[in-house]
Tab-separated table of C-alpha atoms in Angstrom:
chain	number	residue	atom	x	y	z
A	1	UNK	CA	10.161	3.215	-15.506
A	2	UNK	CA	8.323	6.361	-14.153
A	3	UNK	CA	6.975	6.641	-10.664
A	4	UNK	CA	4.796	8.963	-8.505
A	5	UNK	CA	3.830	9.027	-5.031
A	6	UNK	CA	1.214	11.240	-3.572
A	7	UNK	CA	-0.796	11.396	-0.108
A	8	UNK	CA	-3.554	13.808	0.392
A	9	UNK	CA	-5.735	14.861	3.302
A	10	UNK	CA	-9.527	14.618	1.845
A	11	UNK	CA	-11.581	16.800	2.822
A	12	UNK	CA	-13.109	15.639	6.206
A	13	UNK	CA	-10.382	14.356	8.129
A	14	UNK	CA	-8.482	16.928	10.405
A	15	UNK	CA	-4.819	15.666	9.828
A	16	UNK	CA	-3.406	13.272	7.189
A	17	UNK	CA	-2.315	10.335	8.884
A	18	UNK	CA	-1.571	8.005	5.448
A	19	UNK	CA	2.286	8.231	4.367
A	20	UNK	CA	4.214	6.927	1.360
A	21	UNK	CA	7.377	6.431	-0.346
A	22	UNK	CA	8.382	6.174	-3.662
A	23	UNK	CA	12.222	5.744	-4.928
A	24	UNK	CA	14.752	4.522	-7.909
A	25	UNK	CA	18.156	4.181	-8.206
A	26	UNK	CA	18.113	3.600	-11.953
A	27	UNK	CA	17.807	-0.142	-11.676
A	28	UNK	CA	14.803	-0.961	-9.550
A	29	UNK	CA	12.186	0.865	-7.525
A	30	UNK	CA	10.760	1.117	-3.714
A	31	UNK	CA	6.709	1.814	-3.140
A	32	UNK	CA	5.215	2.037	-0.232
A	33	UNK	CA	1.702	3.171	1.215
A	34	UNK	CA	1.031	3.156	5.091
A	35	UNK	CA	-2.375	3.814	6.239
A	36	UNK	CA	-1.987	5.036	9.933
A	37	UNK	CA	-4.735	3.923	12.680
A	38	UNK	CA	-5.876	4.821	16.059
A	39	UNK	CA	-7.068	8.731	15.263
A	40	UNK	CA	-6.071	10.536	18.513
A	41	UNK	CA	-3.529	7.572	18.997
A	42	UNK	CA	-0.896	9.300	16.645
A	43	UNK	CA	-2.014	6.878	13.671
A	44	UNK	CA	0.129	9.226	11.695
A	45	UNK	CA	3.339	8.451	13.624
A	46	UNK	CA	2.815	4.603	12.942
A	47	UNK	CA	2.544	5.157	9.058
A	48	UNK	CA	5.493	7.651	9.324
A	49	UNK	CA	7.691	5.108	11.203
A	50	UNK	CA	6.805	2.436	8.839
A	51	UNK	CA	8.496	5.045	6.161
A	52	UNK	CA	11.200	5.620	7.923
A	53	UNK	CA	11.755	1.511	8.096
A	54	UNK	CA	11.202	1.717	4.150
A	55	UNK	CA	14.103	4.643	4.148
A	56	UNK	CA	16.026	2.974	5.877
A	57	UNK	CA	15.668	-0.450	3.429
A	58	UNK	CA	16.046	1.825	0.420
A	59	UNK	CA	19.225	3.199	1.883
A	60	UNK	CA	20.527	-0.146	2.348
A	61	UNK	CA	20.276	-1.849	-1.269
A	62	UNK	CA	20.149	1.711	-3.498
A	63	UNK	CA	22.448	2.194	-5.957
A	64	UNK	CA	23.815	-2.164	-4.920
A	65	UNK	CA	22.877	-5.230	-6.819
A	66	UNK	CA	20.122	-7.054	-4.918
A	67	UNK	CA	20.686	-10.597	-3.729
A	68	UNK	CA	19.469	-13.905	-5.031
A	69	UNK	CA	15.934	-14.189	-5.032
A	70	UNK	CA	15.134	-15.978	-1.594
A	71	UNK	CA	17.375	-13.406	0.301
A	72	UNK	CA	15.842	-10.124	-0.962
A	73	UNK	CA	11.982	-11.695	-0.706
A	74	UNK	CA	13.611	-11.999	3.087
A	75	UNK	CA	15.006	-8.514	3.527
A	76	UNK	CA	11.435	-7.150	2.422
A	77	UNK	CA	10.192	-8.728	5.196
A	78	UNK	CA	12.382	-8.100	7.412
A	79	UNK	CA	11.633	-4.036	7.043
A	80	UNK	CA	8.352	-4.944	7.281
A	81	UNK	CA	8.567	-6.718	10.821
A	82	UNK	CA	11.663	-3.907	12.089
A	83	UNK	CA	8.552	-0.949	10.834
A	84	UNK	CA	6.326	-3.095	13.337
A	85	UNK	CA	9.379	-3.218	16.359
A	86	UNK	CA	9.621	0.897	15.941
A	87	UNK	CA	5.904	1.323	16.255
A	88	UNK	CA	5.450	-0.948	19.645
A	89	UNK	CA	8.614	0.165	20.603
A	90	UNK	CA	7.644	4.010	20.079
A	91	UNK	CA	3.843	3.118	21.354
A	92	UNK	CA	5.089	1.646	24.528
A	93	UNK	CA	7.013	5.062	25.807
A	94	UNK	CA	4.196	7.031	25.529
A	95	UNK	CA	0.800	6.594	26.604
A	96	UNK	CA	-0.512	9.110	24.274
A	97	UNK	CA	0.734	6.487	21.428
A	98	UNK	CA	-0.523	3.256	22.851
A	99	UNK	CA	-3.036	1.670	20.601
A	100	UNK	CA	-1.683	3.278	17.346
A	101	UNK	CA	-1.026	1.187	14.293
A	102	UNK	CA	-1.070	0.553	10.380
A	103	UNK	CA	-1.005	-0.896	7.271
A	104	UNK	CA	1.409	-1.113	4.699
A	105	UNK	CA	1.875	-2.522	1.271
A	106	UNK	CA	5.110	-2.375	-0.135
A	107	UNK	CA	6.384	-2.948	-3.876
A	108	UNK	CA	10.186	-3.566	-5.203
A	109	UNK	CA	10.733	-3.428	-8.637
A	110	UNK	CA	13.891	-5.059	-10.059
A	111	UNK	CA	13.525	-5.226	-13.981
A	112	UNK	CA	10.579	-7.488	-14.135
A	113	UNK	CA	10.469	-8.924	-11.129
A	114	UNK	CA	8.242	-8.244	-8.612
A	115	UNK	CA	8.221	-8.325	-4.940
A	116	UNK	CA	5.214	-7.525	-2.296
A	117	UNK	CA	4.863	-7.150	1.117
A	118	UNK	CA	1.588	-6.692	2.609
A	119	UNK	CA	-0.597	-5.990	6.089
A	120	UNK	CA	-3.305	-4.934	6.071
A	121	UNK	CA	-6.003	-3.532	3.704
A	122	UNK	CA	-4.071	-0.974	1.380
A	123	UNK	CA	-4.059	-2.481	-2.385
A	124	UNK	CA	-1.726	-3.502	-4.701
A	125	UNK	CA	-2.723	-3.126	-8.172
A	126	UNK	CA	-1.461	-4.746	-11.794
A	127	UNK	CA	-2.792	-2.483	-14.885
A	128	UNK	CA	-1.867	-4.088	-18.355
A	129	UNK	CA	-3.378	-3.160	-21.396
A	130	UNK	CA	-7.186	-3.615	-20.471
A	131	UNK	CA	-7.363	-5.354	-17.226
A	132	UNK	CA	-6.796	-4.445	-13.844
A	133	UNK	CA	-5.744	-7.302	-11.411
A	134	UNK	CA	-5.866	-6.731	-7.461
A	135	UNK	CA	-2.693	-8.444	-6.212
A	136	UNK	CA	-3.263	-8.360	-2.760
A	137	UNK	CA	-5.715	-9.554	-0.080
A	138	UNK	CA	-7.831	-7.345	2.509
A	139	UNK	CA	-6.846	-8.371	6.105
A	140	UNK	CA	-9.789	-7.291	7.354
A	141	UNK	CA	-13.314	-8.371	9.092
A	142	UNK	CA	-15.598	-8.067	5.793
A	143	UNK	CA	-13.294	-9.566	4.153
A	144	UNK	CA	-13.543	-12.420	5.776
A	145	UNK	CA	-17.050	-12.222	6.407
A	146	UNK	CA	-17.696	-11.744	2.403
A	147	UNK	CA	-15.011	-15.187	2.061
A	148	UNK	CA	-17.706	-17.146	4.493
A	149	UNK	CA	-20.949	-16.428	2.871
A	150	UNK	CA	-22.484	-13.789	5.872
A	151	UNK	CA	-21.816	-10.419	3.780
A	152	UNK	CA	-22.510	-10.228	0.053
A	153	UNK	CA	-19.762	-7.885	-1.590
A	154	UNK	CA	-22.206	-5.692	-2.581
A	155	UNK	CA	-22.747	-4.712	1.193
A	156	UNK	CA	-19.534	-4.387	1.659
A	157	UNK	CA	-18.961	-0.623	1.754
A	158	UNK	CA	-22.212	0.085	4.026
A	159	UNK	CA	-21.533	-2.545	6.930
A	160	UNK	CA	-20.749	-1.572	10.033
A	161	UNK	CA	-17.556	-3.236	10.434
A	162	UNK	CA	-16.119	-2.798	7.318
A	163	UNK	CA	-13.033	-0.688	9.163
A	164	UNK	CA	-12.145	-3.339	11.465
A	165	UNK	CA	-8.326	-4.868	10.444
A	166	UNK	CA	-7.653	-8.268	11.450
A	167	UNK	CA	-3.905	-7.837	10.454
A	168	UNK	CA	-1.664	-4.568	11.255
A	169	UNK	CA	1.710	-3.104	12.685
A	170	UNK	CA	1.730	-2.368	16.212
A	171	UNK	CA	-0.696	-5.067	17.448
A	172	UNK	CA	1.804	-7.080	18.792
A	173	UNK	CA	5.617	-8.455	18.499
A	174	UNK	CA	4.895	-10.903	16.383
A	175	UNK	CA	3.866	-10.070	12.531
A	176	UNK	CA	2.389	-12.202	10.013
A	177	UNK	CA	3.205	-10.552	6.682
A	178	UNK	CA	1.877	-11.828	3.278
A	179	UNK	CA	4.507	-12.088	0.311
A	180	UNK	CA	3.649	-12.385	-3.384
A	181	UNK	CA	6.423	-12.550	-6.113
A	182	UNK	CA	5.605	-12.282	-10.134
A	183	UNK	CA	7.115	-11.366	-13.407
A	184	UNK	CA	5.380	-8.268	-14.829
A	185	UNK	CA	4.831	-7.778	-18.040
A	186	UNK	CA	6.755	-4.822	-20.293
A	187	UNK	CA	4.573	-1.146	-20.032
A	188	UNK	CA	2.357	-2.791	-16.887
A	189	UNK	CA	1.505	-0.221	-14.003
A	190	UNK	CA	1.409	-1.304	-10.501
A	191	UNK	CA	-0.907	1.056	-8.260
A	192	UNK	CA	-0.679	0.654	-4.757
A	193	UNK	CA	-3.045	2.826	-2.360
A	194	UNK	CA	-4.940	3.076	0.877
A	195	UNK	CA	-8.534	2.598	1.391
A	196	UNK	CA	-9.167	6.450	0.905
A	197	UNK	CA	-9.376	5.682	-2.361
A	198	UNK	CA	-10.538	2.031	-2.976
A	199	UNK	CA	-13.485	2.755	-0.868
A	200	UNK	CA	-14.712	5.649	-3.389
A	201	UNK	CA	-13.081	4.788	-6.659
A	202	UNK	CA	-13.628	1.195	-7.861
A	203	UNK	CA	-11.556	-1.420	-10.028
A	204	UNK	CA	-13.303	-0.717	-13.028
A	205	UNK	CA	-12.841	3.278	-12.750
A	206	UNK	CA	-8.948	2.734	-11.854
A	207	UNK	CA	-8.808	1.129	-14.826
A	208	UNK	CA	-10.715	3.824	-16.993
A	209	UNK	CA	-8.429	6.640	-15.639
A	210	UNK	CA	-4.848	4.781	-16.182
A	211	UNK	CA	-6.000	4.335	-19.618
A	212	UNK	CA	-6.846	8.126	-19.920
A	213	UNK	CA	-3.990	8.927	-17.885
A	214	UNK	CA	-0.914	7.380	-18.831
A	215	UNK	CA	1.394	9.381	-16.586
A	216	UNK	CA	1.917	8.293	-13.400
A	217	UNK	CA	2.010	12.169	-11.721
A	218	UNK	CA	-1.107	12.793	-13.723
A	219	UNK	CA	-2.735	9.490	-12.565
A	220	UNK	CA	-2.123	9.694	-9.195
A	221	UNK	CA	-3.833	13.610	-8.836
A	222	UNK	CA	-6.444	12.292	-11.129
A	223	UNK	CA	-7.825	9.566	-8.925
A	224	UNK	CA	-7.168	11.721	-5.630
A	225	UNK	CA	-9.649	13.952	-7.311
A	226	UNK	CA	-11.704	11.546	-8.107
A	227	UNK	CA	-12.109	10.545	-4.376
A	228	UNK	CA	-11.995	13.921	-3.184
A	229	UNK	CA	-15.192	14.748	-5.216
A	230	UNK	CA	-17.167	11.864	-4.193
A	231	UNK	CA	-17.128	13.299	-0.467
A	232	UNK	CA	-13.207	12.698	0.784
A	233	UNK	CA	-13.863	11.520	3.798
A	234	UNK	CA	-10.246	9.431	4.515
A	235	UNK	CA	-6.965	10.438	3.716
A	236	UNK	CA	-6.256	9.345	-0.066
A	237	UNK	CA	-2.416	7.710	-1.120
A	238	UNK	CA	-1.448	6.572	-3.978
A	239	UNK	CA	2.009	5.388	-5.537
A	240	UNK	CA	2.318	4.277	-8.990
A	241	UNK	CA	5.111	2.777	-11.188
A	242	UNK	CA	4.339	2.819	-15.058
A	243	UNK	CA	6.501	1.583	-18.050
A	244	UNK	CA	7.725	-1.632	-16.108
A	245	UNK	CA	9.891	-4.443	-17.185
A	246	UNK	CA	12.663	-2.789	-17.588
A	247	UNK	CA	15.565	-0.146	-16.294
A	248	UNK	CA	13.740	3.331	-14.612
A	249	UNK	CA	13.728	6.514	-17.468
């Protein structure tokens, strides 16, 4: 297995407030994206304490044997909801903080098993051979405007509220996190990534360039390009795993 993990400003936005994380021991693999909020409100320090929750996990089970299945899909969300106590926790000391948030989407790799935590509208991605599968659901306003009938997907990218998160760390105490365990096939990618990307680069061009680029380094800078020519204008993250299904290279 081969991994890569890269964040990148874009070329509009002042600071880059997206983080990531991307580790193996050998055995399995961590992936993370974290797609701060709040602008001025130190969205950057919510997706950077939502890594450090993710260090702090990887610390815990690198280099062990994981669990038996129910306890480990419980210790990924666990990290999940402790990333959410840091950021209120961290949000309520300082008034300069208050209102900040994130997403995350988190993948562990174990062999072929797959575990995913998710909040929020960063993407998990399944590439095998020639389809591309999105794994995970947008917790978002469109999202569930487009599930009701009011917004056609089409519109989707031009409507007004299309930023507005109905899920996220640092709302409040309580977290909701969605969990989705599969098998994944030998040589299958998994592509997570924030909205700095989806929002430029669609399904069908994700697709194009993992087929062109089979290297997860190379993929990553390839689709950050890719969004970074077609304007830029939100930080860009994206963490891949490729040749899955089996022990890391």
């Amino acid at each position: 297995m081969r991994i890569s993990g890269l964040t990148n400003r874009g070329r509009e936005r002042l600071r880059n407030e997206d983080s990531c994380f991307a580790e193996s021991d050998g055995e399995k693999a961590l992936l993370v994206v974290a797609d701060g909020m709040g602008g001025h409100q130190a969205g950057n320090v919510a997706s950077s304490l939502a890594v450090t929750a993710a260090e702090k996990f990887w610390q815990d089970i690198n280099g062990r044997e994981l669990p038996e299945k129910d306890k480990t899909r419980q210790m990924v969300v666990t990290f999940i909801r402790e990333a959410n106590d840091l950021i209120l926790a961290e949000a309520a000391g300082s008034t300069t903080k208050r209102g900040m948030g994130t997403t995350i989407t988190a993948a562990l790799l174990a062999g072929r098993q797959l575990i995913i935590g998710h909040v929020g509208d960063s993407r998990a991605y399944l590439i095998k051979d020639d389809e591309i599968k999105l794994l995970t659901k947008d917790h978002s306003l469109i999202e569930e405007l487009i599930a009701s009938g009011e917004v056609k997907p089409e519109d989707a990218l031009n409507h007004p509220q299309r930023h507005i998160l109905t899920r996220a760390l640092g709302v409040e105490k309580y977290l909701q996190v969605d969990l989705l365990e599969l098998e994944v096939e030998t040589d299958a990618v998994i592509l997570l990534c924030t909205d700095g990307l989806t929002n430029l680069v669609n399904d069908r061009e994700i697709l194009a360039a993992a087929a062109a680029a089979p290297d997860p380094q190379e993929l990553a800078e390839k689709l950050i390009e890719m969004a970074n020519e077609r304007g830029g204008y939100d930080n860009i993250t994206v963490v891949i795993a490729s040749g899955t299904g089996g022990p890391n290279d």
